[in-house]
Short mmCIF file of C-alpha atoms in Angstrom, two decimals:
data_model
loop_
_atom_site.label_atom_id
_atom_site.label_comp_id
_atom_site.label_asym_id
_atom_site.label_seq_id
_atom_site.Cartn_x
_atom_site.Cartn_y
_atom_site.Cartn_z
CA MET A 20 91.94 84.88 79.62
CA PHE A 21 94.21 87.73 78.81
CA CYS A 22 97.14 89.50 80.46
CA ILE A 23 97.45 93.18 81.69
CA ARG A 24 100.44 95.13 82.85
CA ILE A 25 99.86 97.34 85.84
CA ALA A 26 102.55 99.01 87.90
CA GLY A 27 104.99 97.29 85.60
CA LEU A 28 103.55 93.87 86.71
CA PRO A 29 102.11 91.49 84.16
CA ILE A 30 98.90 89.89 85.68
CA GLY A 31 96.66 87.19 84.15
CA MET A 32 92.97 87.69 84.18
CA ASP A 33 90.90 84.63 83.88
CA ASN A 34 87.48 86.26 83.04
CA GLN A 35 84.02 84.84 82.38
CA TYR A 36 82.57 88.00 80.95
CA PRO A 37 84.01 90.26 77.99
CA TYR A 38 83.37 93.46 80.08
CA VAL A 39 86.61 93.25 82.11
CA ARG A 40 88.69 92.82 78.97
CA TRP A 41 87.08 95.86 77.53
CA LEU A 42 87.79 97.79 80.74
CA CYS A 43 91.42 96.72 80.61
CA ARG A 44 91.94 97.61 76.92
CA ASP A 45 94.71 100.11 77.40
CA TYR A 46 96.61 97.75 79.65
CA LEU A 47 96.78 94.63 77.62
CA THR A 48 100.22 92.93 77.23
CA GLU A 49 101.49 89.71 75.60
CA GLU A 50 103.99 89.04 78.42
CA ALA A 51 103.58 85.93 80.56
CA PRO A 52 101.64 86.64 83.90
CA LEU A 53 103.39 86.58 87.25
CA PHE A 54 100.17 85.33 88.49
CA THR A 55 96.57 84.99 87.41
CA VAL A 56 93.30 85.97 89.12
CA ARG A 57 89.83 84.57 88.62
CA ALA A 58 86.52 84.83 90.47
CA THR A 59 84.12 82.01 91.32
CA ARG A 60 80.45 82.15 90.76
CA GLU A 61 79.96 82.35 94.49
CA GLU A 62 82.34 85.40 94.84
CA LEU A 63 80.48 87.19 91.95
CA LEU A 64 77.10 86.59 93.73
CA ARG A 65 78.54 87.84 97.09
CA GLN A 66 79.70 90.93 95.24
CA GLN A 67 76.35 91.46 93.65
CA ASN A 68 74.59 90.92 97.01
CA ALA A 69 76.53 93.99 98.33
CA ASP A 70 74.98 96.10 95.71
CA PRO A 71 72.20 94.51 93.63
CA ARG A 72 72.12 97.31 91.13
CA PHE A 73 75.55 96.11 89.57
CA PRO A 74 75.34 93.61 86.75
CA LEU A 75 77.42 90.35 87.02
CA PRO A 76 80.16 91.57 84.43
CA TYR A 77 80.82 94.64 86.52
CA CYS A 78 80.90 92.62 89.63
CA GLU A 79 83.31 90.32 88.12
CA SER A 80 85.64 93.32 87.33
CA LEU A 81 85.55 94.27 90.99
CA CYS A 82 86.23 90.68 92.21
CA LEU A 83 89.21 90.41 89.88
CA TYR A 84 90.60 93.70 90.92
CA ARG A 85 90.28 92.83 94.62
CA ALA A 86 92.01 89.47 93.97
CA LEU A 87 94.80 91.12 92.09
CA CYS A 88 95.32 93.89 94.70
CA LEU A 89 95.50 91.39 97.49
CA GLN A 90 98.52 89.79 95.81
CA LEU A 91 100.20 93.20 95.14
CA PRO A 92 102.32 93.40 98.40
CA ARG A 93 104.43 90.50 97.17
CA TYR A 94 105.70 92.88 94.43
CA ASP A 95 106.23 95.95 96.80
CA ALA A 96 102.77 97.28 95.68
CA PHE A 97 99.39 98.01 97.16
CA LEU A 98 95.94 99.68 96.47
CA MET A 99 95.09 102.90 98.07
CA HIS A 100 91.67 104.49 97.61
CA SER A 101 92.49 107.89 96.41
CA ALA A 102 92.57 110.36 93.43
CA VAL A 103 96.12 111.01 91.88
CA VAL A 104 96.94 114.01 89.64
CA ALA A 105 100.32 114.54 87.88
CA VAL A 106 101.90 117.97 87.14
CA ASP A 107 105.42 118.27 85.92
CA GLY A 108 106.37 114.65 86.48
CA ALA A 109 105.14 114.53 90.06
CA ALA A 110 102.05 112.70 91.37
CA TYR A 111 99.91 114.47 93.99
CA VAL A 112 97.59 112.02 95.89
CA PHE A 113 94.24 113.06 97.48
CA ALA A 114 92.49 110.71 99.81
CA ALA A 115 89.05 111.15 101.68
CA PRO A 116 85.97 109.07 102.33
CA SER A 117 83.63 109.01 99.32
CA GLY A 118 81.60 112.16 98.86
CA VAL A 119 84.05 114.55 100.51
CA GLY A 120 85.24 116.01 97.12
CA LYS A 121 88.22 114.26 95.87
CA SER A 122 86.90 114.44 92.24
CA THR A 123 85.92 118.09 92.80
CA HIS A 124 89.44 118.90 94.03
CA ILE A 125 91.02 117.08 91.21
CA ARG A 126 88.95 118.99 88.75
CA LEU A 127 90.25 122.27 90.05
CA TRP A 128 93.71 121.05 89.16
CA LEU A 129 92.61 120.26 85.62
CA ASP A 130 90.86 123.60 85.28
CA HIS A 131 93.96 125.34 86.41
CA PHE A 132 96.75 123.52 84.58
CA GLY A 133 94.91 122.35 81.51
CA GLU A 134 97.02 119.92 79.56
CA LYS A 135 99.90 120.22 82.01
CA ALA A 136 97.98 118.23 84.45
CA GLN A 137 96.87 114.64 84.00
CA VAL A 138 94.83 112.43 86.26
CA ILE A 139 96.55 109.21 86.78
CA ASN A 140 93.67 107.54 88.57
CA GLY A 141 90.52 109.19 90.00
CA ASP A 142 89.57 106.35 92.50
CA LYS A 143 91.69 103.20 92.72
CA PRO A 144 95.33 103.74 91.96
CA VAL A 145 98.10 101.26 92.76
CA PHE A 146 101.23 102.28 94.52
CA ARG A 147 104.55 100.62 94.14
CA PHE A 148 108.14 101.06 95.45
CA LEU A 149 110.38 101.04 92.36
CA ASP A 150 114.10 101.55 92.85
CA GLY A 151 113.36 102.96 96.31
CA VAL A 152 110.82 105.51 95.16
CA LEU A 153 107.10 105.26 95.73
CA GLN A 154 105.27 105.51 92.36
CA ALA A 155 101.59 106.11 91.59
CA CYS A 156 100.36 103.87 88.93
CA GLY A 157 97.48 103.98 86.59
CA THR A 158 94.96 101.03 86.52
CA PRO A 159 91.90 100.24 84.46
CA TRP A 160 89.88 100.65 87.63
CA ARG A 161 89.44 104.37 87.95
CA GLY A 162 86.04 105.20 89.41
CA LYS A 163 82.65 106.20 87.82
CA GLU A 164 84.05 109.35 86.25
CA GLU A 165 86.67 107.15 84.38
CA LEU A 166 89.44 109.61 85.02
CA GLY A 167 92.91 107.94 84.48
CA VAL A 168 95.66 106.98 82.24
CA ASN A 169 98.24 104.25 81.83
CA ARG A 170 101.17 106.03 83.40
CA ILE A 171 103.53 105.64 86.36
CA CYS A 172 104.74 108.72 88.25
CA PRO A 173 106.67 109.34 91.58
CA VAL A 174 104.64 110.54 94.46
CA ALA A 175 105.25 114.10 95.71
CA GLY A 176 102.86 113.78 98.69
CA ILE A 177 99.62 112.33 100.01
CA CYS A 178 96.90 114.72 101.25
CA PHE A 179 93.79 113.97 103.10
CA LEU A 180 90.86 116.15 102.26
CA GLU A 181 88.15 117.60 104.61
CA GLN A 182 85.34 119.95 103.81
CA ALA A 183 85.69 123.32 105.78
CA PRO A 184 84.44 126.84 105.59
CA GLU A 185 87.87 128.23 104.76
CA ASN A 186 91.15 126.68 103.33
CA ARG A 187 94.01 125.55 105.46
CA ILE A 188 96.71 122.92 104.93
CA ARG A 189 99.20 121.42 107.38
CA ARG A 190 101.67 118.45 107.53
CA LEU A 191 100.30 115.45 109.54
CA GLN A 192 102.48 113.60 111.91
CA ALA A 193 102.70 109.80 111.63
CA ALA A 194 100.18 109.23 114.42
CA GLU A 195 97.57 111.47 112.65
CA VAL A 196 98.05 109.62 109.47
CA THR A 197 97.51 105.98 110.63
CA GLU A 198 93.71 106.31 111.49
CA ARG A 199 92.97 108.24 108.35
CA ILE A 200 94.94 106.09 105.92
CA PHE A 201 93.50 102.85 107.36
CA HIS A 202 90.13 103.38 105.87
CA GLN A 203 91.60 103.90 102.36
CA LEU A 204 93.47 100.61 102.16
CA LEU A 205 92.59 97.14 101.34
CA LEU A 206 94.15 94.71 103.97
CA PRO A 207 95.37 91.45 102.80
CA ARG A 208 93.95 88.42 104.63
CA ASP A 209 96.90 86.05 104.25
CA PRO A 210 99.22 86.68 107.25
CA GLY A 211 102.51 86.62 105.04
CA ASP A 212 100.84 89.21 102.56
CA PHE A 213 99.70 91.19 105.45
CA ASP A 214 103.11 91.55 106.87
CA ARG A 215 104.53 92.52 103.48
CA PHE A 216 101.74 95.04 103.00
CA TRP A 217 102.55 96.32 106.75
CA ALA A 218 106.12 96.85 105.82
CA LEU A 219 105.19 99.02 102.74
CA LEU A 220 102.92 101.03 104.71
CA ASP A 221 105.53 101.75 107.30
CA ARG A 222 107.92 102.63 104.61
CA THR A 223 105.38 104.94 102.94
CA LEU A 224 104.76 106.73 106.32
CA ALA A 225 108.62 107.37 106.73
CA ASP A 226 109.24 108.40 103.13
CA ILE A 227 106.22 110.40 101.98
CA PRO A 228 105.12 113.73 103.34
CA PHE A 229 101.51 113.64 104.37
CA TYR A 230 99.10 116.75 104.65
CA LEU A 231 95.60 117.58 105.68
CA LEU A 232 93.76 120.00 103.61
CA GLN A 233 90.61 121.52 105.07
CA CYS A 234 89.13 123.15 102.04
CA THR A 235 86.31 124.77 100.12
CA PRO A 236 85.47 123.59 96.55
CA THR A 237 87.33 126.76 95.20
CA PRO A 238 90.46 127.37 93.03
CA GLU A 239 92.06 128.80 96.08
CA ALA A 240 92.09 125.35 97.74
CA MET A 241 93.87 123.85 94.64
CA GLN A 242 96.59 126.65 94.87
CA LEU A 243 97.10 125.97 98.44
CA SER A 244 97.57 122.24 98.12
CA TYR A 245 99.71 122.58 94.99
CA GLU A 246 102.06 125.15 96.41
CA THR A 247 102.47 123.49 99.72
CA MET A 248 102.94 119.93 98.46
CA ARG A 249 105.30 121.06 95.54
CA ARG A 250 107.63 122.67 98.09
CA LYS A 251 107.12 120.05 100.75
CA GLU A 252 106.26 122.77 103.22
CA SER A 253 105.41 121.86 106.80
CA MET B 20 90.88 82.73 131.14
CA ILE B 21 90.89 85.65 128.63
CA LYS B 22 92.88 85.25 125.42
CA THR B 23 93.28 87.23 122.12
CA LYS B 24 91.16 85.93 119.21
CA PRO B 25 92.99 84.50 116.22
CA GLY B 26 93.34 87.18 113.39
CA PHE B 27 94.00 90.00 115.75
CA LEU B 28 97.49 91.19 115.57
CA LEU B 29 99.80 93.69 117.49
CA ARG B 30 101.67 95.74 115.04
CA ARG B 31 103.79 98.96 115.04
CA LEU B 32 103.67 101.72 112.58
CA GLY B 33 106.40 104.25 113.22
CA GLU B 34 106.29 104.72 117.00
CA GLU B 35 102.71 103.75 117.34
CA ALA B 36 101.48 100.42 118.52
CA MET B 37 97.99 99.09 117.47
CA VAL B 38 95.99 95.92 117.14
CA VAL B 39 94.75 95.20 113.56
CA ALA B 40 92.24 92.62 112.39
CA LEU B 41 92.99 90.44 109.44
CA GLY B 42 90.30 89.23 107.07
CA GLU B 43 87.18 87.92 108.54
CA ALA B 44 88.03 89.29 111.86
CA GLY B 45 88.13 92.71 110.37
CA GLU B 46 84.40 92.55 109.66
CA GLN B 47 83.27 93.01 113.29
CA PHE B 48 86.21 95.36 114.19
CA ASN B 49 86.83 98.70 112.77
CA GLY B 50 90.23 98.38 111.31
CA MET B 51 92.57 99.07 114.20
CA ILE B 52 92.64 100.03 117.77
CA ARG B 53 95.61 102.05 119.10
CA LEU B 54 97.37 100.95 122.19
CA ASN B 55 99.48 102.83 124.71
CA PRO B 56 102.56 101.20 126.37
CA THR B 57 100.47 99.74 129.18
CA GLY B 58 98.03 98.48 126.51
CA VAL B 59 100.79 96.75 124.69
CA LEU B 60 101.80 95.05 127.92
CA TYR B 61 98.19 93.87 128.66
CA TRP B 62 97.87 92.65 125.01
CA GLN B 63 101.22 90.76 125.17
CA ALA B 64 99.89 88.92 128.39
CA LEU B 65 96.46 88.28 126.62
CA GLU B 66 98.22 86.65 123.68
CA LYS B 67 99.48 83.82 125.99
CA GLY B 68 96.16 83.99 127.94
CA THR B 69 95.55 85.63 131.41
CA THR B 70 92.97 86.63 133.90
CA VAL B 71 91.79 89.95 135.24
CA ASP B 72 93.51 89.20 138.61
CA GLN B 73 96.66 88.39 136.90
CA LEU B 74 96.73 91.61 134.91
CA VAL B 75 95.93 93.66 137.99
CA ALA B 76 98.78 91.98 139.77
CA ASP B 77 101.13 92.59 136.75
CA THR B 78 100.20 96.27 136.85
CA LEU B 79 100.67 96.54 140.68
CA ALA B 80 104.15 94.91 140.31
CA ARG B 81 105.18 97.10 137.38
CA PHE B 82 104.05 100.60 138.52
CA ASP B 83 104.75 102.05 141.98
CA GLY B 84 102.14 103.99 143.85
CA VAL B 85 99.14 102.53 141.98
CA ASP B 86 96.30 101.16 144.22
CA GLU B 87 94.58 98.00 143.38
CA ALA B 88 91.24 99.58 142.79
CA SER B 89 92.58 101.82 140.02
CA ALA B 90 94.69 99.12 138.58
CA ARG B 91 91.46 96.96 138.32
CA ARG B 92 89.54 99.82 136.89
CA ASP B 93 92.15 100.47 134.05
CA VAL B 94 92.37 96.63 133.26
CA LEU B 95 88.57 96.37 133.01
CA ALA B 96 88.33 99.39 130.81
CA PHE B 97 91.09 97.86 128.51
CA LEU B 98 89.29 94.64 128.25
CA ASP B 99 85.96 96.38 127.56
CA LYS B 100 87.66 98.35 124.75
CA MET B 101 89.27 95.25 123.22
CA ALA B 102 86.25 92.98 123.72
CA PRO B 103 85.68 92.17 120.07
CA ALA B 104 89.29 91.01 119.92
CA LEU B 105 89.17 88.74 122.89
CA ASP B 106 87.87 85.20 123.97
CA ASN B 107 86.75 84.98 127.57
CA ASP B 108 85.83 81.44 128.63
CA GLY B 109 84.44 82.77 131.91
CA THR B 110 86.86 80.84 134.17
CA ASP B 111 89.59 82.70 136.29
CA HIS B 112 92.44 80.37 135.50
#
């Protein structure tokens, strides 16, 4: 059993395997947890059933993260599958189904900005409204490329990616955002948590500019997304 | 009688209305289905439990100039689209 601090929230982890503690090594805290998550043997096996290549300690880390994220709406926070890169104190969020090229796009930012850019989380960041501002938060769960740091940064914009023969970007209307964002979210099962989560989603859509970037895997695509999102162009 | 299944909720996001599936329900339902204003009215009637004939009658009462055949076609198309979220006990009352 140990405690980690994610998105400013101390959360207890009641683990069976040492792997998850190692995974969380940059997030350990001595604070008293707000709540504690654990996974039953049955949950671990169900997780392993979904992908038998994964060893149980890894499955446990996934189960604990899911359990933790399902409770986040109680603290104005939620999980969104995406890659987040920070430049000059602003977080740029990229979302797409697996395989579309989130990591490739993020890498273009790192190539261009060097040390000025930092990946907050390459795969499963947490978002939290703090003092009325949506913040992207680092977490120990950051995808197979293990890109991410323990840092919290205000969100400048959220951009969906699509592969295309040439680069184009535009602002999305709320109606265009809903069906795209849905697939990137973990929906709480508990009706009370679901309603809290829904209110956060509604607030995110109202507060944050959303974009669609149709792009090639080239530096020009990165320039286009950076320039557009930085200036909040429509 | 046709009724919405537990775990399917009508929600609004901005100006859009949609039915979303909670938890287990979500596993046989792809996240959400958008509803237009007529769909919202149908869904609200289905939450209480209704029949095809009643939905058709509601439609005719609400919209001028709609004939019964097209109202019935719309209702059946809606019920078909929402089938995974509905319980139909096969009775008409």
